[in-house]
Short mmCIF file of N, CA and C in Angstrom, two decimals:
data_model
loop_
_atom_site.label_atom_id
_atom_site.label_comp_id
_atom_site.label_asym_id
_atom_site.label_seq_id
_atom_site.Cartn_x
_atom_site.Cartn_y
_atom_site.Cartn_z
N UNK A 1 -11.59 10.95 0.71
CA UNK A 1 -11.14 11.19 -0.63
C UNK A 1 -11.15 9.88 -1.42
N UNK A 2 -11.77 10.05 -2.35
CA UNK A 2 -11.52 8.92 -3.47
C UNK A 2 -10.48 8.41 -4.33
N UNK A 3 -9.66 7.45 -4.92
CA UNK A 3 -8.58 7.41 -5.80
C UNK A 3 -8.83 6.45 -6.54
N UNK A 4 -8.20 6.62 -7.50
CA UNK A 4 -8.53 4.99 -8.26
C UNK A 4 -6.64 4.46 -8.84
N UNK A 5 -6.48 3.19 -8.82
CA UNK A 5 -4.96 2.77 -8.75
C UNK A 5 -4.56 3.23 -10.01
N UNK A 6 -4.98 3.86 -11.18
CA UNK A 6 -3.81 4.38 -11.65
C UNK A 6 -3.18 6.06 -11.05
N UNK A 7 -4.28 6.65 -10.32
CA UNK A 7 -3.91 7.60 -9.24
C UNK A 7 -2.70 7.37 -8.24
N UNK A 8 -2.72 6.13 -7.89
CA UNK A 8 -1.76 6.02 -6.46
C UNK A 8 -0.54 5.18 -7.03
N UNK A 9 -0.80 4.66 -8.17
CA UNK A 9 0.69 4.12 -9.04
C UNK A 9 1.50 5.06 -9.00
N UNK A 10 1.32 6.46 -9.73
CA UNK A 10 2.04 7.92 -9.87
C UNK A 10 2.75 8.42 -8.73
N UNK A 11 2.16 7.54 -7.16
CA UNK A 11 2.83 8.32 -5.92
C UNK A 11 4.02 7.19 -5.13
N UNK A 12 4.76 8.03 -4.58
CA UNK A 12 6.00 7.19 -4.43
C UNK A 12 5.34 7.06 -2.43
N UNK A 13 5.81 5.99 -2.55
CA UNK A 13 5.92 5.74 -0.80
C UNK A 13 6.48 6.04 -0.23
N UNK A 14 6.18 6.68 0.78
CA UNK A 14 7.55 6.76 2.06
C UNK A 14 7.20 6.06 3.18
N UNK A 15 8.10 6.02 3.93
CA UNK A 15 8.31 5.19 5.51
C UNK A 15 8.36 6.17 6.71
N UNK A 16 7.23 6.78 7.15
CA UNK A 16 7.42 7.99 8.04
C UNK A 16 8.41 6.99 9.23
N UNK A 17 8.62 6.44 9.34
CA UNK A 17 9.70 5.79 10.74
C UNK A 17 10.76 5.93 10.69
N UNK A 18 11.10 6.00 9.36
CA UNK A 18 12.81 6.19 9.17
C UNK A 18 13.24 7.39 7.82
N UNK A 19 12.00 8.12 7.28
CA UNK A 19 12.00 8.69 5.77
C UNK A 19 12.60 7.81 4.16
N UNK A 20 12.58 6.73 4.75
CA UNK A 20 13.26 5.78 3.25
C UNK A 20 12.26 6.04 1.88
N UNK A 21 12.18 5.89 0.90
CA UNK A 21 11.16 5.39 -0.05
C UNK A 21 11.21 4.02 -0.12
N UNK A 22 10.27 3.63 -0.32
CA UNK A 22 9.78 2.39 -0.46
C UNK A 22 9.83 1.45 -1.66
N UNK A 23 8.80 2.50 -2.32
CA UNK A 23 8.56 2.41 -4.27
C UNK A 23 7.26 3.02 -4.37
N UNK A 24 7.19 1.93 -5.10
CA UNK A 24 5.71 2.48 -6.02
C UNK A 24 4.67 1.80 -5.87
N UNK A 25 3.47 2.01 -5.26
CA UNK A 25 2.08 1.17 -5.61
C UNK A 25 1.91 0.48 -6.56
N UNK A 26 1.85 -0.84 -6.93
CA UNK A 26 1.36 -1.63 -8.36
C UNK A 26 0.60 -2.49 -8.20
N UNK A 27 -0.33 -2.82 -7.07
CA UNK A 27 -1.57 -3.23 -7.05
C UNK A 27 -2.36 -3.36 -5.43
N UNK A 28 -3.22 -3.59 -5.54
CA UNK A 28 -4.55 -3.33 -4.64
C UNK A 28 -4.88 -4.72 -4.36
N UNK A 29 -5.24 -4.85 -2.98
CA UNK A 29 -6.24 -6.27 -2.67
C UNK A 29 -7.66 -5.93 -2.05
N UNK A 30 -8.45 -6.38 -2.49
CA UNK A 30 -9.99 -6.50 -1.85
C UNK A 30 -10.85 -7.41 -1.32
N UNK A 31 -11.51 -7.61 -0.94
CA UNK A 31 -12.19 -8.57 -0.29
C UNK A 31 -14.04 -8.21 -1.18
N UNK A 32 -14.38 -9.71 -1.86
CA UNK A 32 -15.62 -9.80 -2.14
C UNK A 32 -16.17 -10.29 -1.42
N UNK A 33 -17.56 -9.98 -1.19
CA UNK A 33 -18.24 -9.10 -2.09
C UNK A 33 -17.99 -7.28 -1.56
N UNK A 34 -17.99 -7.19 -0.45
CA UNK A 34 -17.45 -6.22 0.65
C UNK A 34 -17.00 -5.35 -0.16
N UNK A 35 -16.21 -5.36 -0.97
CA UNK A 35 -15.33 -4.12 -1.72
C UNK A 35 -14.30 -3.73 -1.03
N UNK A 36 -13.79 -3.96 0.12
CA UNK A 36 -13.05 -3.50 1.16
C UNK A 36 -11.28 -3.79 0.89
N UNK A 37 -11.06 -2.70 0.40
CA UNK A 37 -9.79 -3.07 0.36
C UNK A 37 -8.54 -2.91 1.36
N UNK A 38 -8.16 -4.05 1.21
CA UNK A 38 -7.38 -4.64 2.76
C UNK A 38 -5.64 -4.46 2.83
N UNK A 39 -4.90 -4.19 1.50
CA UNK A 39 -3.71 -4.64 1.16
C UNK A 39 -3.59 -3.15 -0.03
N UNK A 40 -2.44 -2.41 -0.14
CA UNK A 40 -1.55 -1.81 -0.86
C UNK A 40 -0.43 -2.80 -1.55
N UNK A 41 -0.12 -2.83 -2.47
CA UNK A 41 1.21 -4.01 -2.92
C UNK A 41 2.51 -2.78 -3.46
N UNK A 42 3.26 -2.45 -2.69
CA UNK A 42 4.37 -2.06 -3.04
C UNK A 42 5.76 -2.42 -4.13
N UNK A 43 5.69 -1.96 -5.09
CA UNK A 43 7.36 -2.42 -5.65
C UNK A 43 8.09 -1.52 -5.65
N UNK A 44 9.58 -2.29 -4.64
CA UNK A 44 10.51 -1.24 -4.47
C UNK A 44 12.06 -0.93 -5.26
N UNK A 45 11.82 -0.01 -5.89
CA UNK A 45 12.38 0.74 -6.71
C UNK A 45 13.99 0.33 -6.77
N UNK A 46 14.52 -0.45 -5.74
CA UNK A 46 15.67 -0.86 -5.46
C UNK A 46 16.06 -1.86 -6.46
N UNK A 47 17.31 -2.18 -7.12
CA UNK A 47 17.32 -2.80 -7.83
C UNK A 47 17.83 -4.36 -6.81
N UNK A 48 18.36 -4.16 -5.84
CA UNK A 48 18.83 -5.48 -4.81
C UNK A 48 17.46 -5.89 -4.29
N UNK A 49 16.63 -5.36 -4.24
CA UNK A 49 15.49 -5.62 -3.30
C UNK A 49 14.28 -6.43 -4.17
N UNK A 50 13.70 -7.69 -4.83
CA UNK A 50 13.02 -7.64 -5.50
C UNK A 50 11.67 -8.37 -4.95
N UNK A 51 12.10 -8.19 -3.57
CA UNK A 51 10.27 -8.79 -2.86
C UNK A 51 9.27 -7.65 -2.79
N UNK A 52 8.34 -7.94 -3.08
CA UNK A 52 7.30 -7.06 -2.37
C UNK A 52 6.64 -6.60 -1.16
N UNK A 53 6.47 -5.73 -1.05
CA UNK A 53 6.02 -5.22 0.30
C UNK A 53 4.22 -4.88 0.33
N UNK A 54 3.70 -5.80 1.34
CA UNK A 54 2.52 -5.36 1.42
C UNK A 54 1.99 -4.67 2.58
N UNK A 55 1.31 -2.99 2.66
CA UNK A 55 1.44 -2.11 3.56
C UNK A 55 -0.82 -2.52 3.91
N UNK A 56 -1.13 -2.67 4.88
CA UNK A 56 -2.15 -2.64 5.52
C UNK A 56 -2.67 -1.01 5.18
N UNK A 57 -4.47 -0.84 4.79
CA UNK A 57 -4.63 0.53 4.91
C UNK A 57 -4.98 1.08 6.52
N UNK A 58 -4.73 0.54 7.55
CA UNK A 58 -4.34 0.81 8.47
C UNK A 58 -2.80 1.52 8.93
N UNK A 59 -2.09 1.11 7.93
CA UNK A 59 -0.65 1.90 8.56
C UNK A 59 -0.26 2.83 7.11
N UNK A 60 -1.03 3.51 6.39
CA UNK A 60 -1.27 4.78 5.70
C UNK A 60 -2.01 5.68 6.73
N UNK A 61 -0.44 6.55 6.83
CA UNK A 61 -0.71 8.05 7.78
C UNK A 61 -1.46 9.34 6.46
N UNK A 62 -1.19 9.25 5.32
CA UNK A 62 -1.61 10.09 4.83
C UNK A 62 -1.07 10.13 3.06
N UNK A 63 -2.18 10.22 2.26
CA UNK A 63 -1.63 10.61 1.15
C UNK A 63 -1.58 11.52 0.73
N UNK A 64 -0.37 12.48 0.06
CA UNK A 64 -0.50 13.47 -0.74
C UNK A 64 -0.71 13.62 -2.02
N UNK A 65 0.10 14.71 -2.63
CA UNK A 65 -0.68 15.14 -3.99
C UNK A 65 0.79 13.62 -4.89
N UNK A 66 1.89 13.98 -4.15
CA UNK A 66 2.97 13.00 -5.07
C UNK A 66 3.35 11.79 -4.13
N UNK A 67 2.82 11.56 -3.10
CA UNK A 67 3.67 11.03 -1.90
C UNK A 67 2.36 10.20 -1.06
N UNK A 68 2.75 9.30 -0.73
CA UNK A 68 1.88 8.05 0.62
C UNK A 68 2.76 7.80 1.72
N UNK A 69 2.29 8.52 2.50
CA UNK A 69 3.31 8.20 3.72
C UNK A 69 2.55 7.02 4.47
N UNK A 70 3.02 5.96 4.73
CA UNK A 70 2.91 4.95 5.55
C UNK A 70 3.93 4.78 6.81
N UNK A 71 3.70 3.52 7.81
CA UNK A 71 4.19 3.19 8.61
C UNK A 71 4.34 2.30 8.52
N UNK A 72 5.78 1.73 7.90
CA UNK A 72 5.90 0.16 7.54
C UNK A 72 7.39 0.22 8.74
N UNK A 73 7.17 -0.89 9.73
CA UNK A 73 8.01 -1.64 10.26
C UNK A 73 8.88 -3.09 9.56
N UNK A 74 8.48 -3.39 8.66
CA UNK A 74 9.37 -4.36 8.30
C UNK A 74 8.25 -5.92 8.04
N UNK A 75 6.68 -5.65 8.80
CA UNK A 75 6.47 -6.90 9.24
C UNK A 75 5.53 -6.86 7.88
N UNK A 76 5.08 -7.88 7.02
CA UNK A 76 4.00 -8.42 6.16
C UNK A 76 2.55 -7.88 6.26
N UNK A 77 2.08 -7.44 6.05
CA UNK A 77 0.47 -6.92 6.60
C UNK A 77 0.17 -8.73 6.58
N UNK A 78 -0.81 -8.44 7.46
CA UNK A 78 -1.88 -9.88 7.45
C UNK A 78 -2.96 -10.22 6.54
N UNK A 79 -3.16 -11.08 6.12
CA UNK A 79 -4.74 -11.63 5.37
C UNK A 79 -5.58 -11.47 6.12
N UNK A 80 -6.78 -10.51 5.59
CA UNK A 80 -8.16 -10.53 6.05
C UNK A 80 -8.91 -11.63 5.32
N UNK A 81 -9.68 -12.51 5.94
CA UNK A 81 -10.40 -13.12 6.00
C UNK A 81 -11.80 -13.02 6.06
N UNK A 82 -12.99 -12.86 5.04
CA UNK A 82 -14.21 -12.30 5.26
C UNK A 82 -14.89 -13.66 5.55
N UNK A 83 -15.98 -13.86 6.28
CA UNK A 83 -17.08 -15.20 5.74
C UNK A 83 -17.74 -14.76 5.29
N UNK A 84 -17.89 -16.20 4.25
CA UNK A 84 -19.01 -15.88 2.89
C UNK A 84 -20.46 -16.13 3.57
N UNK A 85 -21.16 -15.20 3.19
CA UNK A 85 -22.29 -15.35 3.94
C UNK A 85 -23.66 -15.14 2.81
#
């Protein structure tokens, strides 16, 4: 399925590990030239909470029509690293 980020802004996150919400999608990371996008950027809706959360598209179990269920443990996704070639 295809989306484009003002599509996945509109959907709220959840945490299938514990059912929390998260927040809201507000930006995307990619890797040039590749196109490959590596990073979701979460902001969470909490008003105490004002770090960001970045979810790997590896630990997205599934998106729905209002909802992204992920699997966030707590830890930072990692930097992908491409060589420029």
């Amino acid at each position: 399925m295809e989306y484009t980020l003002s599509e996945l802004k509109k959907k709220t996150v959840v945490n299938i590990k514990d059912g929390k919400k998260l927040g809201k999608i507000t930006d995307i990371a990619f890797c040039f030239p590749s196109g490959k996008i590596t990073v979701l950027t979460i902001t969470p809706q909490s008003v105490f909470c004002a770090d960001k959360i970045d979810i790997s598209l590896c630990n997205i179990d599934k998106i729905g029509e209002d909802i992204v269920l992920v699997k966030y443990d707590g830890i930072i996704a990692p930097k992908i690293e491409e060589s420029e070639e």
